[in-house]
Amino acid sequence: MSDNPSSTGSPPIPSSSLDPNLLSPPTSTPIPQSVFYSQPTPNRPVTPPQNASIPTSTPISNKTSGNHSYASETHDRDSANYCLAQETSGYFLGAMPPQKFLKKFLAADEGTPRCPGSEGAFESVLSASKEVDMYAPFITAVTLFMDKLVLVDTHANGDALRDNLAPDISVYATNNVPDTNAKTDFSRMELFVELKFAETSDPFRDPTEPRAKDFRFENDSEVSQSNRGQLCSYTAAHAGSQFRVHTFTLSICGRFARFIHWDHSGMTVTQSFDYIEEPHILAFFFLALHTSQSEPIQHVEHRLRKDNPAHREFRIIMVPDHDDPKVETPFIISFPLKYTARSPFRQATRPMLAFNMETREIIFLKGYWRVDVDGMEKEGEIYALLESKNIPNIAPFGKGNDVGSHTTIMNTLRNEEWACWSREMVLLRQYRMSLDVVARHLVLFKSSKEFVSAIADAMEAHQHAYFDAYVLHHDISAGNILITCEGKGLLIDWDLSIKLINPKTGKKVSSARRPDWTGTWQFMSAALLRNNKKCNELEDDQESCLHVLTWTALRFTQHTCSEGDSSMFLRVFDEEYEDQEGVKGGDLKRGFLATREIPRCEVHPHESEGNPKEGGGNV
């Protein structure tokens, strides 16, 4: 890739999935690249380094997307995939007929036209004796009728910047193939293809009758769940590494294939079809995908960052104005994006530093997908209310609003005649906003006094917001407290907050707890974790503050606990179990609050006395 500013920039991306708000940066003095990226944070540094990475918060219940940044334990890939399949159950909508899929998402006419060169193209795939032998003949077959996309066997060469994830086949535009052969690069990828040798590995199963309302479309075998979680992890890495409103995936099991369309509210999956007998369906998918591409509407400067493999280029992102979303302000950001969300669904918060091209200042910028339902205010509206009440210790709001017509569509398809059971899906809108400040994450404190003072400042903001503006934050976490250059604490991320008083009626608003959108698991109160029906109240946020203080002290300060005892203490924040009411936690937190002791052994009511958790005694 050339670093010449006059270079043509990024390759074409399917216009149906491209974020159209990316334009060309100017050729003025480049922003110092050191401000965009940082090094990983040590597990428990004595003095937090100034360039340590910042964990981010995706505040939903104990899910992969919200849990990963703060968890004290790690899981192997198979276990992680299985957990991801469990937590995303109900987000897969199927089984959509392939022809309807092509018409809906790739503007294909009714019926699937025959594609010259596709007849018998995939028969050689059947000669494979194991999965890895399927890749080469499949790539060769697609190449027979498609030369505008490059299919690469990447199963053995993962993306080092994204948990070393490695799809079987990565599909790139011809002018955007990674320099290293067989390399996975989710930031360049158009889509990925995942192949399984056995038909029984299919993550899904088709109903025998249309409109099987109570039919569970998701295959519940262990191997199928693992494969479904694998698709989710790859999709999260793909969408999280680019600016995409939605993306596509191709899943193949034996001689059967499925198309998948993804947006943040869920995945639409087709019926299984025999691509050996009907190769034209698969061929038309690749042809339609290519023809949906247009000349790139973004041009970017290629200034390679040799000392940091994460940085490849600068791009411009447009942020709508709070008062008039049609008015947009350009901000320069570093690309590819930092990989943060491990789950493909829901909010997918992306925090980043950006250069405001109007004020010529570095600021904080974030984008996410907000729930568009009654009672959920835009974050910019909350900031406006807080500022009108002179609430202290909040970040100054800059720009921010919904991004054009970027919405999810899964909720509109649940009543189609082909749709099997799925969980209730809500409309999500893409939201971008800036804060006119650059501050350090809480864990980058310079002294224990600064660390404790910053939390006190944040809770002062919380108290004034509650009593003066009648706003409850709902997500006190280590990721939502910043420290300014002057050592002042700021409370940010008000996107989950609720107004306690309706300004129009003057009446109290219920603070009902919203499923899956309740806070960051490690810092939620014991009462909320133990009772799925409890409303989040003032005392819950106050308790969360204590958990932030304790967690940060254990992870990032010197203390007298041994390594083993420290690990035992940290179990408090990750604890979870499941009973007939769902996933819960908080027993260890409750014990700690009541006795100031953390039990090494905990038996929950649903477990037998002979099946303790681990260890014994107290810390």
mmCIF file with all atom_site columns, C-alpha atoms in Angstrom, residues 389-460:
data_model
loop_
_atom_site.group_PDB
_atom_site.id
_atom_site.type_symbol
_atom_site.label_atom_id
_atom_site.label_alt_id
_atom_site.label_comp_id
_atom_site.label_asym_id
_atom_site.label_entity_id
_atom_site.label_seq_id
_atom_site.pdbx_PDB_ins_code
_atom_site.Cartn_x
_atom_site.Cartn_y
_atom_site.Cartn_z
_atom_site.occupancy
_atom_site.B_iso_or_equiv
_atom_site.pdbx_formal_charge
_atom_site.auth_seq_id
_atom_site.auth_comp_id
_atom_site.auth_asym_id
_atom_site.auth_atom_id
_atom_site.pdbx_PDB_model_num
ATOM 1  C CA . LYS A 1 389 ? -28.436 21.945  35.786 1.00 0.00 ? 389 LYS A CA 1
ATOM 2  C CA . ASN A 1 390 ? -24.710 22.752  36.109 1.00 0.00 ? 390 ASN A CA 1
ATOM 3  C CA . ILE A 1 391 ? -23.871 19.209  37.177 1.00 0.00 ? 391 ILE A CA 1
ATOM 4  C CA . PRO A 1 392 ? -20.165 19.101  38.165 1.00 0.00 ? 392 PRO A CA 1
ATOM 5  C CA . ASN A 1 393 ? -17.542 16.657  36.933 1.00 0.00 ? 393 ASN A CA 1
ATOM 6  C CA . ILE A 1 394 ? -19.092 15.662  33.631 1.00 0.00 ? 394 ILE A CA 1
ATOM 7  C CA . ALA A 1 395 ? -17.318 15.881  30.283 1.00 0.00 ? 395 ALA A CA 1
ATOM 8  C CA . PRO A 1 396 ? -18.300 18.758  27.974 1.00 0.00 ? 396 PRO A CA 1
ATOM 9  C CA . PHE A 1 397 ? -20.524 17.404  25.193 1.00 0.00 ? 397 PHE A CA 1
ATOM 10 C CA . GLY A 1 398 ? -19.402 18.273  21.675 1.00 0.00 ? 398 GLY A CA 1
ATOM 11 C CA . LYS A 1 399 ? -21.320 16.854  18.723 1.00 0.00 ? 399 LYS A CA 1
ATOM 12 C CA . GLY A 1 400 ? -23.625 13.883  18.489 1.00 0.00 ? 400 GLY A CA 1
ATOM 13 C CA . ASN A 1 401 ? -26.788 12.401  17.049 1.00 0.00 ? 401 ASN A CA 1
ATOM 14 C CA . ASP A 1 402 ? -28.179 9.436   15.116 1.00 0.00 ? 402 ASP A CA 1
ATOM 15 C CA . VAL A 1 403 ? -26.254 8.660   11.928 1.00 0.00 ? 403 VAL A CA 1
ATOM 16 C CA . GLY A 1 404 ? -28.529 9.098   8.921  1.00 0.00 ? 404 GLY A CA 1
ATOM 17 C CA . SER A 1 405 ? -30.769 6.124   8.259  1.00 0.00 ? 405 SER A CA 1
ATOM 18 C CA . HIS A 1 406 ? -28.438 3.585   9.859  1.00 0.00 ? 406 HIS A CA 1
ATOM 19 C CA . THR A 1 407 ? -30.836 1.230   11.609 1.00 0.00 ? 407 THR A CA 1
ATOM 20 C CA . THR A 1 408 ? -31.181 -2.495  12.140 1.00 0.00 ? 408 THR A CA 1
ATOM 21 C CA . ILE A 1 409 ? -33.900 -4.362  10.242 1.00 0.00 ? 409 ILE A CA 1
ATOM 22 C CA . MET A 1 410 ? -34.177 -7.699  12.015 1.00 0.00 ? 410 MET A CA 1
ATOM 23 C CA . ASN A 1 411 ? -37.185 -6.531  14.016 1.00 0.00 ? 411 ASN A CA 1
ATOM 24 C CA . THR A 1 412 ? -39.093 -6.009  10.738 1.00 0.00 ? 412 THR A CA 1
ATOM 25 C CA . LEU A 1 413 ? -38.630 -9.635  9.612  1.00 0.00 ? 413 LEU A CA 1
ATOM 26 C CA . ARG A 1 414 ? -39.861 -11.563 12.652 1.00 0.00 ? 414 ARG A CA 1
ATOM 27 C CA . ASN A 1 415 ? -43.405 -11.897 11.282 1.00 0.00 ? 415 ASN A CA 1
ATOM 28 C CA . GLU A 1 416 ? -42.439 -13.207 7.853  1.00 0.00 ? 416 GLU A CA 1
ATOM 29 C CA . GLU A 1 417 ? -44.017 -16.544 6.944  1.00 0.00 ? 417 GLU A CA 1
ATOM 30 C CA . TRP A 1 418 ? -40.629 -18.281 6.929  1.00 0.00 ? 418 TRP A CA 1
ATOM 31 C CA . ALA A 1 419 ? -39.578 -16.954 10.333 1.00 0.00 ? 419 ALA A CA 1
ATOM 32 C CA . CYS A 1 420 ? -39.227 -19.432 13.185 1.00 0.00 ? 420 CYS A CA 1
ATOM 33 C CA . TRP A 1 421 ? -39.124 -18.470 16.840 1.00 0.00 ? 421 TRP A CA 1
ATOM 34 C CA . SER A 1 422 ? -36.694 -15.765 17.914 1.00 0.00 ? 422 SER A CA 1
ATOM 35 C CA . ARG A 1 423 ? -36.431 -13.509 20.909 1.00 0.00 ? 423 ARG A CA 1
ATOM 36 C CA . GLU A 1 424 ? -38.038 -10.078 20.812 1.00 0.00 ? 424 GLU A CA 1
ATOM 37 C CA . MET A 1 425 ? -35.859 -7.722  18.808 1.00 0.00 ? 425 MET A CA 1
ATOM 38 C CA . VAL A 1 426 ? -35.819 -3.968  19.132 1.00 0.00 ? 426 VAL A CA 1
ATOM 39 C CA . LEU A 1 427 ? -34.840 -1.261  16.697 1.00 0.00 ? 427 LEU A CA 1
ATOM 40 C CA . LEU A 1 428 ? -31.248 -0.071  17.037 1.00 0.00 ? 428 LEU A CA 1
ATOM 41 C CA . ARG A 1 429 ? -29.891 3.164   15.577 1.00 0.00 ? 429 ARG A CA 1
ATOM 42 C CA . GLN A 1 430 ? -26.262 4.042   15.025 1.00 0.00 ? 430 GLN A CA 1
ATOM 43 C CA . TYR A 1 431 ? -25.241 6.947   17.237 1.00 0.00 ? 431 TYR A CA 1
ATOM 44 C CA . ARG A 1 432 ? -22.019 8.973   17.199 1.00 0.00 ? 432 ARG A CA 1
ATOM 45 C CA . MET A 1 433 ? -20.906 11.634  19.633 1.00 0.00 ? 433 MET A CA 1
ATOM 46 C CA . SER A 1 434 ? -17.844 13.566  20.740 1.00 0.00 ? 434 SER A CA 1
ATOM 47 C CA . LEU A 1 435 ? -16.716 14.939  24.085 1.00 0.00 ? 435 LEU A CA 1
ATOM 48 C CA . ASP A 1 436 ? -14.513 18.016  24.073 1.00 0.00 ? 436 ASP A CA 1
ATOM 49 C CA . VAL A 1 437 ? -11.928 16.482  26.361 1.00 0.00 ? 437 VAL A CA 1
ATOM 50 C CA . VAL A 1 438 ? -9.084  13.989  26.371 1.00 0.00 ? 438 VAL A CA 1
ATOM 51 C CA . ALA A 1 439 ? -8.519  12.303  29.708 1.00 0.00 ? 439 ALA A CA 1
ATOM 52 C CA . ARG A 1 440 ? -6.875  9.239   31.169 1.00 0.00 ? 440 ARG A CA 1
ATOM 53 C CA . HIS A 1 441 ? -8.694  6.067   32.043 1.00 0.00 ? 441 HIS A CA 1
ATOM 54 C CA . LEU A 1 442 ? -9.176  5.485   35.767 1.00 0.00 ? 442 LEU A CA 1
ATOM 55 C CA . VAL A 1 443 ? -6.505  2.761   35.911 1.00 0.00 ? 443 VAL A CA 1
ATOM 56 C CA . LEU A 1 444 ? -3.881  5.197   34.652 1.00 0.00 ? 444 LEU A CA 1
ATOM 57 C CA . PHE A 1 445 ? -3.799  7.112   37.917 1.00 0.00 ? 445 PHE A CA 1
ATOM 58 C CA . LYS A 1 446 ? -0.529  8.707   39.031 1.00 0.00 ? 446 LYS A CA 1
ATOM 59 C CA . SER A 1 447 ? -1.070  8.103   42.735 1.00 0.00 ? 447 SER A CA 1
ATOM 60 C CA . SER A 1 448 ? -3.526  6.334   45.001 1.00 0.00 ? 448 SER A CA 1
ATOM 61 C CA . LYS A 1 449 ? -4.788  9.751   46.127 1.00 0.00 ? 449 LYS A CA 1
ATOM 62 C CA . GLU A 1 450 ? -5.592  10.701  42.521 1.00 0.00 ? 450 GLU A CA 1
ATOM 63 C CA . PHE A 1 451 ? -7.326  7.371   41.952 1.00 0.00 ? 451 PHE A CA 1
ATOM 64 C CA . VAL A 1 452 ? -9.570  7.686   45.023 1.00 0.00 ? 452 VAL A CA 1
ATOM 65 C CA . SER A 1 453 ? -10.218 11.398  44.392 1.00 0.00 ? 453 SER A CA 1
ATOM 66 C CA . ALA A 1 454 ? -11.293 10.688  40.815 1.00 0.00 ? 454 ALA A CA 1
ATOM 67 C CA . ILE A 1 455 ? -13.879 8.178   42.027 1.00 0.00 ? 455 ILE A CA 1
ATOM 68 C CA . ALA A 1 456 ? -15.091 10.690  44.606 1.00 0.00 ? 456 ALA A CA 1
ATOM 69 C CA . ASP A 1 457 ? -15.441 13.331  41.863 1.00 0.00 ? 457 ASP A CA 1
ATOM 70 C CA . ALA A 1 458 ? -17.398 10.930  39.681 1.00 0.00 ? 458 ALA A CA 1
ATOM 71 C CA . MET A 1 459 ? -19.756 10.094  42.520 1.00 0.00 ? 459 MET A CA 1
ATOM 72 C CA . GLU A 1 460 ? -20.239 13.798  43.198 1.00 0.00 ? 460 GLU A CA 1
#
